[in-house]
């Protein structure tokens, strides 16, 4: 281990080996040693030599020797010793030291004037020449062991810094290469996670394919979570790294921008811009973070993005409250100047071309007393000489973006210049007053900014151009006011010799610094020729062309005109809408002005070379065109009137449509009410039907309309029969009572009357007994129906007693036949007759008792029938009242339905008049009524 002592600075015996020899021995030991510990020690020594300065060897660093001799052995260690994380970590650190161009702090102090050499790029090229090496490194990065993963991440990051495109391509074609690196963001160890962010920064630079893969690997979600965990704008360097990575993923990548918007990630940006009332004492890191956050917003709404993507992002920023939050920062106090400037630029692009956002910005007021519009406050800063130059440029850009494709805003600005809208009291300052003040200020920067701002107020708006000609300015006290155009012309010409000073400026041979002014003068003179209507005799188009021919020359004039588009400042201004100048001296061209120059340069050149004959022809053509224009103007007027009428008709249609909708709603409501009434009517029918069923359960079923059913009729008939039977039984009972009384009286007379003679007494008694016997026999056999309807047949008075007619006939026959009478008299004895009589009397008494019981039963049945009749009468009266009430409700419903039918008919007529198709429901209603009638018939049948 003597050579290690020499390398590490320890004592050694004998001559010291050279650095190359030491590295060679270490490499041999790595390649040939069978013990893992020996190889590990050798790799550790190589790591020290690749990183540290060995003072014993004239302060040389052995990075070159280690890279040349040990790289192959180190790669072999990575391939074969995967099981030992320590030796793998040493090998990765050594390769990182060899490839990385980062200088040590000591060397930075000693070699501050030296530039970093190109060794890192050369070693990187050697390393990635075998693509398997990069693939091997990707597999090592997947290891969870800290001593393997962290140096692997740093080495891969260094490779990307040195040979970015080549390493990106290798990772892109490697299976799951990008996905493996995305796992670094989920590592719980902050060191690896933070270095993983730096790795992805290098990986996503200028490679749209990798940017898309990283975005769809949920990078936005993870990065925003990290930013939130670190405290948003109050976070540290990690937040800055995440924001830089987000910019790489979104800048100039329309697919990722759309994915970012569709994923609702714009809403998560709002908490970044929450600021308090006291904004003093911001840290440098917070300023950096907030600056990057504002730039990230501008990436999403950049004017260079597709219009559709920019517009959707602008709308999302308004709906989530991000624009409102930015305007809060805009009007806050204590915000650093660079943050305020960048916020103004950000708000500018968020509102540019978006009418909703522009309207909101117009409504923002500054927290002043009295409150002033934010636009006025910003314009005050723009024309203020004491404000920073970059801030004034940002305000101008904001004003331009506010007016971009915003005719409403343009009209509001120009209206503040018109005499009828100027505040005569002078209590408030308007935007128009600020622009005029800046336009005629002694500060050239204010002149330029105000002129450009006023030009944007007229951009692509012919109506406002005409309105601006009405603007009058009071140049001095006591002098009459002059028009705005006249004042601008006076300043430009510095007198009434416009022909001399233009032509003189163009004709002179000046240096390069003055060539741009010559070109602008040529442009103005060319505009005077091209748009000349020959209304002024001294400044006709032909005279101006002759003036150019004599004093300047056509070719020279065209050459001077071309100085504008060839100038560097013109090219720079034509690139993007935002005015970005390094100093006020470079403020020459506006972006919209460059478009105008490009458009006019060709037509002015053609106008200069046209001959007088061509001009005459052109004049004739113009006159013809004027005639056509007059016709067109006439028709435009007609069309305008028709448009106005059409607009009125549209408004009327809208009004009628709203009325129609209201009527439709009313119809729907009334139809619903009708349906409700129908349902109520049907419910009443059902309830009445249930009541009918309830009465049927008691044997008292009645119909709803009061008509008695068959059962009621039958019951009444039965009741009448019972009454008749009752009356008949009453009569029969009376007759039977009378017969019994007669018989009893006859028996008593027979017992008390003295018999004059035995023969006559016996004969009479025999005769009476026989007669009674016959009569009783007849009663038993044919006269009395016990337990049913009583006596049947008629009775007659015979011999002092009431007997049936059949018995009377029998007695007569007996009396007429003497043989029969004699035979009966001789056949019966007195005792037998008495016994029989007593027996018959007992039987009659028993029958009378049975008849009495039957009478009581009939009385009970009669009472029950009477109570039933009374109950039926009560139920009948109750049902009659309910039916009467139902009829009354039905009549009311019918009246209501009739009124609603009339209203519906009237509404249908109105709808038909309005041209709305209305379905005729008469057939449907008639069909429904028919169904109801059928239902009613079925109920009656039931």
JSON list of C-alpha atoms in Angstrom, two decimals, residues 690-778:
[
{"chain": "A", "resi": 690, "resn": "UNK", "atom": "CA", "xyz": [-114.96, 3.51, -3.42]},
{"chain": "A", "resi": 691, "resn": "UNK", "atom": "CA", "xyz": [-117.88, 4.96, -1.43]},
{"chain": "A", "resi": 692, "resn": "UNK", "atom": "CA", "xyz": [-120.24, 3.02, -3.68]},
{"chain": "A", "resi": 693, "resn": "UNK", "atom": "CA", "xyz": [-118.26, -0.16, -3.02]},
{"chain": "A", "resi": 694, "resn": "UNK", "atom": "CA", "xyz": [-118.44, 0.60, 0.71]},
{"chain": "A", "resi": 695, "resn": "UNK", "atom": "CA", "xyz": [-122.23, 0.91, 0.52]},
{"chain": "A", "resi": 696, "resn": "UNK", "atom": "CA", "xyz": [-122.38, -2.28, -1.57]},
{"chain": "A", "resi": 697, "resn": "UNK", "atom": "CA", "xyz": [-120.64, -4.09, 1.31]},
{"chain": "A", "resi": 698, "resn": "UNK", "atom": "CA", "xyz": [-123.69, -3.18, 3.45]},
{"chain": "A", "resi": 699, "resn": "UNK", "atom": "CA", "xyz": [-126.09, -4.10, 0.70]},
{"chain": "A", "resi": 700, "resn": "UNK", "atom": "CA", "xyz": [-126.77, -0.46, -0.18]},
{"chain": "A", "resi": 701, "resn": "UNK", "atom": "CA", "xyz": [-125.01, 0.10, -3.51]},
{"chain": "A", "resi": 702, "resn": "UNK", "atom": "CA", "xyz": [-125.96, 3.34, -5.26]},
{"chain": "A", "resi": 703, "resn": "UNK", "atom": "CA", "xyz": [-124.63, 5.00, -8.36]},
{"chain": "A", "resi": 704, "resn": "UNK", "atom": "CA", "xyz": [-122.79, 8.35, -8.29]},
{"chain": "A", "resi": 705, "resn": "UNK", "atom": "CA", "xyz": [-125.47, 10.23, -10.13]},
{"chain": "A", "resi": 706, "resn": "UNK", "atom": "CA", "xyz": [-128.17, 9.22, -7.62]},
{"chain": "A", "resi": 707, "resn": "UNK", "atom": "CA", "xyz": [-129.94, 6.52, -9.71]},
{"chain": "A", "resi": 708, "resn": "UNK", "atom": "CA", "xyz": [-130.96, 3.45, -7.60]},
{"chain": "A", "resi": 709, "resn": "UNK", "atom": "CA", "xyz": [-129.36, 0.20, -8.62]},
{"chain": "A", "resi": 710, "resn": "UNK", "atom": "CA", "xyz": [-131.09, -3.11, -9.16]},
{"chain": "A", "resi": 711, "resn": "UNK", "atom": "CA", "xyz": [-130.18, -4.23, -5.67]},
{"chain": "A", "resi": 712, "resn": "UNK", "atom": "CA", "xyz": [-131.85, -1.22, -4.09]},
{"chain": "A", "resi": 713, "resn": "UNK", "atom": "CA", "xyz": [-134.94, -1.78, -6.24]},
{"chain": "A", "resi": 714, "resn": "UNK", "atom": "CA", "xyz": [-135.01, -5.44, -5.34]},
{"chain": "A", "resi": 715, "resn": "UNK", "atom": "CA", "xyz": [-134.63, -4.58, -1.67]},
{"chain": "A", "resi": 716, "resn": "UNK", "atom": "CA", "xyz": [-137.52, -2.15, -1.92]},
{"chain": "A", "resi": 717, "resn": "UNK", "atom": "CA", "xyz": [-139.67, -4.77, -3.63]},
{"chain": "A", "resi": 718, "resn": "UNK", "atom": "CA", "xyz": [-138.84, -7.24, -0.90]},
{"chain": "A", "resi": 719, "resn": "UNK", "atom": "CA", "xyz": [-139.68, -4.59, 1.67]},
{"chain": "A", "resi": 720, "resn": "UNK", "atom": "CA", "xyz": [-143.09, -4.04, 0.00]},
{"chain": "A", "resi": 721, "resn": "UNK", "atom": "CA", "xyz": [-143.71, -7.79, -0.01]},
{"chain": "A", "resi": 722, "resn": "UNK", "atom": "CA", "xyz": [-142.86, -7.95, 3.66]},
{"chain": "A", "resi": 723, "resn": "UNK", "atom": "CA", "xyz": [-145.28, -5.11, 4.31]},
{"chain": "A", "resi": 724, "resn": "UNK", "atom": "CA", "xyz": [-148.05, -6.88, 2.38]},
{"chain": "A", "resi": 725, "resn": "UNK", "atom": "CA", "xyz": [-147.34, -10.12, 4.13]},
{"chain": "A", "resi": 726, "resn": "UNK", "atom": "CA", "xyz": [-147.34, -8.31, 7.43]},
{"chain": "A", "resi": 727, "resn": "UNK", "atom": "CA", "xyz": [-150.71, -6.78, 6.70]},
{"chain": "A", "resi": 728, "resn": "UNK", "atom": "CA", "xyz": [-152.08, -10.13, 5.51]},
{"chain": "A", "resi": 729, "resn": "UNK", "atom": "CA", "xyz": [-150.82, -11.86, 8.61]},
{"chain": "A", "resi": 730, "resn": "UNK", "atom": "CA", "xyz": [-152.34, -9.15, 10.74]},
{"chain": "A", "resi": 731, "resn": "UNK", "atom": "CA", "xyz": [-155.71, -9.78, 9.10]},
{"chain": "A", "resi": 732, "resn": "UNK", "atom": "CA", "xyz": [-155.38, -13.54, 9.31]},
{"chain": "A", "resi": 733, "resn": "UNK", "atom": "CA", "xyz": [-154.35, -13.25, 12.93]},
{"chain": "A", "resi": 734, "resn": "UNK", "atom": "CA", "xyz": [-157.44, -11.16, 13.69]},
{"chain": "A", "resi": 735, "resn": "UNK", "atom": "CA", "xyz": [-159.68, -13.68, 11.88]},
{"chain": "A", "resi": 736, "resn": "UNK", "atom": "CA", "xyz": [-158.05, -16.54, 13.79]},
{"chain": "A", "resi": 737, "resn": "UNK", "atom": "CA", "xyz": [-158.58, -14.71, 17.07]},
{"chain": "A", "resi": 738, "resn": "UNK", "atom": "CA", "xyz": [-162.22, -14.22, 16.20]},
{"chain": "A", "resi": 739, "resn": "UNK", "atom": "CA", "xyz": [-162.63, -17.91, 15.30]},
{"chain": "A", "resi": 740, "resn": "UNK", "atom": "CA", "xyz": [-161.02, -18.89, 18.60]},
{"chain": "A", "resi": 741, "resn": "UNK", "atom": "CA", "xyz": [-163.32, -16.61, 20.49]},
{"chain": "A", "resi": 742, "resn": "UNK", "atom": "CA", "xyz": [-166.32, -18.03, 18.64]},
{"chain": "A", "resi": 743, "resn": "UNK", "atom": "CA", "xyz": [-165.24, -21.56, 19.47]},
{"chain": "A", "resi": 744, "resn": "UNK", "atom": "CA", "xyz": [-164.65, -20.67, 23.09]},
{"chain": "A", "resi": 745, "resn": "UNK", "atom": "CA", "xyz": [-168.02, -18.99, 23.36]},
{"chain": "A", "resi": 746, "resn": "UNK", "atom": "CA", "xyz": [-169.72, -22.01, 21.76]},
{"chain": "A", "resi": 747, "resn": "UNK", "atom": "CA", "xyz": [-168.03, -24.30, 24.28]},
{"chain": "A", "resi": 748, "resn": "UNK", "atom": "CA", "xyz": [-169.16, -22.17, 27.18]},
{"chain": "A", "resi": 749, "resn": "UNK", "atom": "CA", "xyz": [-172.76, -22.08, 25.88]},
{"chain": "A", "resi": 750, "resn": "UNK", "atom": "CA", "xyz": [-172.74, -25.84, 25.59]},
{"chain": "A", "resi": 751, "resn": "UNK", "atom": "CA", "xyz": [-171.73, -26.21, 29.24]},
{"chain": "A", "resi": 752, "resn": "UNK", "atom": "CA", "xyz": [-174.23, -23.77, 30.76]},
{"chain": "A", "resi": 753, "resn": "UNK", "atom": "CA", "xyz": [-177.49, -24.27, 28.75]},
{"chain": "A", "resi": 754, "resn": "UNK", "atom": "CA", "xyz": [-180.03, -26.66, 30.26]},
{"chain": "A", "resi": 755, "resn": "UNK", "atom": "CA", "xyz": [-181.00, -29.56, 28.06]},
{"chain": "A", "resi": 756, "resn": "UNK", "atom": "CA", "xyz": [-184.77, -29.74, 27.67]},
{"chain": "A", "resi": 757, "resn": "UNK", "atom": "CA", "xyz": [-184.78, -33.26, 26.54]},
{"chain": "A", "resi": 758, "resn": "UNK", "atom": "CA", "xyz": [-182.26, -36.03, 26.35]},
{"chain": "A", "resi": 759, "resn": "UNK", "atom": "CA", "xyz": [-182.90, -36.75, 22.74]},
{"chain": "A", "resi": 760, "resn": "UNK", "atom": "CA", "xyz": [-182.86, -33.20, 21.53]},
{"chain": "A", "resi": 761, "resn": "UNK", "atom": "CA", "xyz": [-179.91, -32.44, 23.79]},
{"chain": "A", "resi": 762, "resn": "UNK", "atom": "CA", "xyz": [-177.98, -35.43, 22.60]},
{"chain": "A", "resi": 763, "resn": "UNK", "atom": "CA", "xyz": [-178.86, -34.79, 19.02]},
{"chain": "A", "resi": 764, "resn": "UNK", "atom": "CA", "xyz": [-177.84, -31.15, 19.18]},
{"chain": "A", "resi": 765, "resn": "UNK", "atom": "CA", "xyz": [-174.66, -31.94, 21.00]},
{"chain": "A", "resi": 766, "resn": "UNK", "atom": "CA", "xyz": [-173.79, -34.68, 18.62]},
{"chain": "A", "resi": 767, "resn": "UNK", "atom": "CA", "xyz": [-174.56, -32.47, 15.77]},
{"chain": "A", "resi": 768, "resn": "UNK", "atom": "CA", "xyz": [-172.38, -29.70, 17.12]},
{"chain": "A", "resi": 769, "resn": "UNK", "atom": "CA", "xyz": [-169.53, -32.07, 18.00]},
{"chain": "A", "resi": 770, "resn": "UNK", "atom": "CA", "xyz": [-169.55, -33.56, 14.59]},
{"chain": "A", "resi": 771, "resn": "UNK", "atom": "CA", "xyz": [-169.71, -30.20, 13.04]},
{"chain": "A", "resi": 772, "resn": "UNK", "atom": "CA", "xyz": [-166.80, -28.95, 15.12]},
{"chain": "A", "resi": 773, "resn": "UNK", "atom": "CA", "xyz": [-164.90, -32.13, 14.42]},
{"chain": "A", "resi": 774, "resn": "UNK", "atom": "CA", "xyz": [-165.40, -31.73, 10.73]},
{"chain": "A", "resi": 775, "resn": "UNK", "atom": "CA", "xyz": [-164.50, -28.10, 10.92]},
{"chain": "A", "resi": 776, "resn": "UNK", "atom": "CA", "xyz": [-161.34, -28.79, 12.92]},
{"chain": "A", "resi": 777, "resn": "UNK", "atom": "CA", "xyz": [-160.40, -31.57, 10.59]},
{"chain": "A", "resi": 778, "resn": "UNK", "atom": "CA", "xyz": [-160.88, -29.28, 7.70]}
]
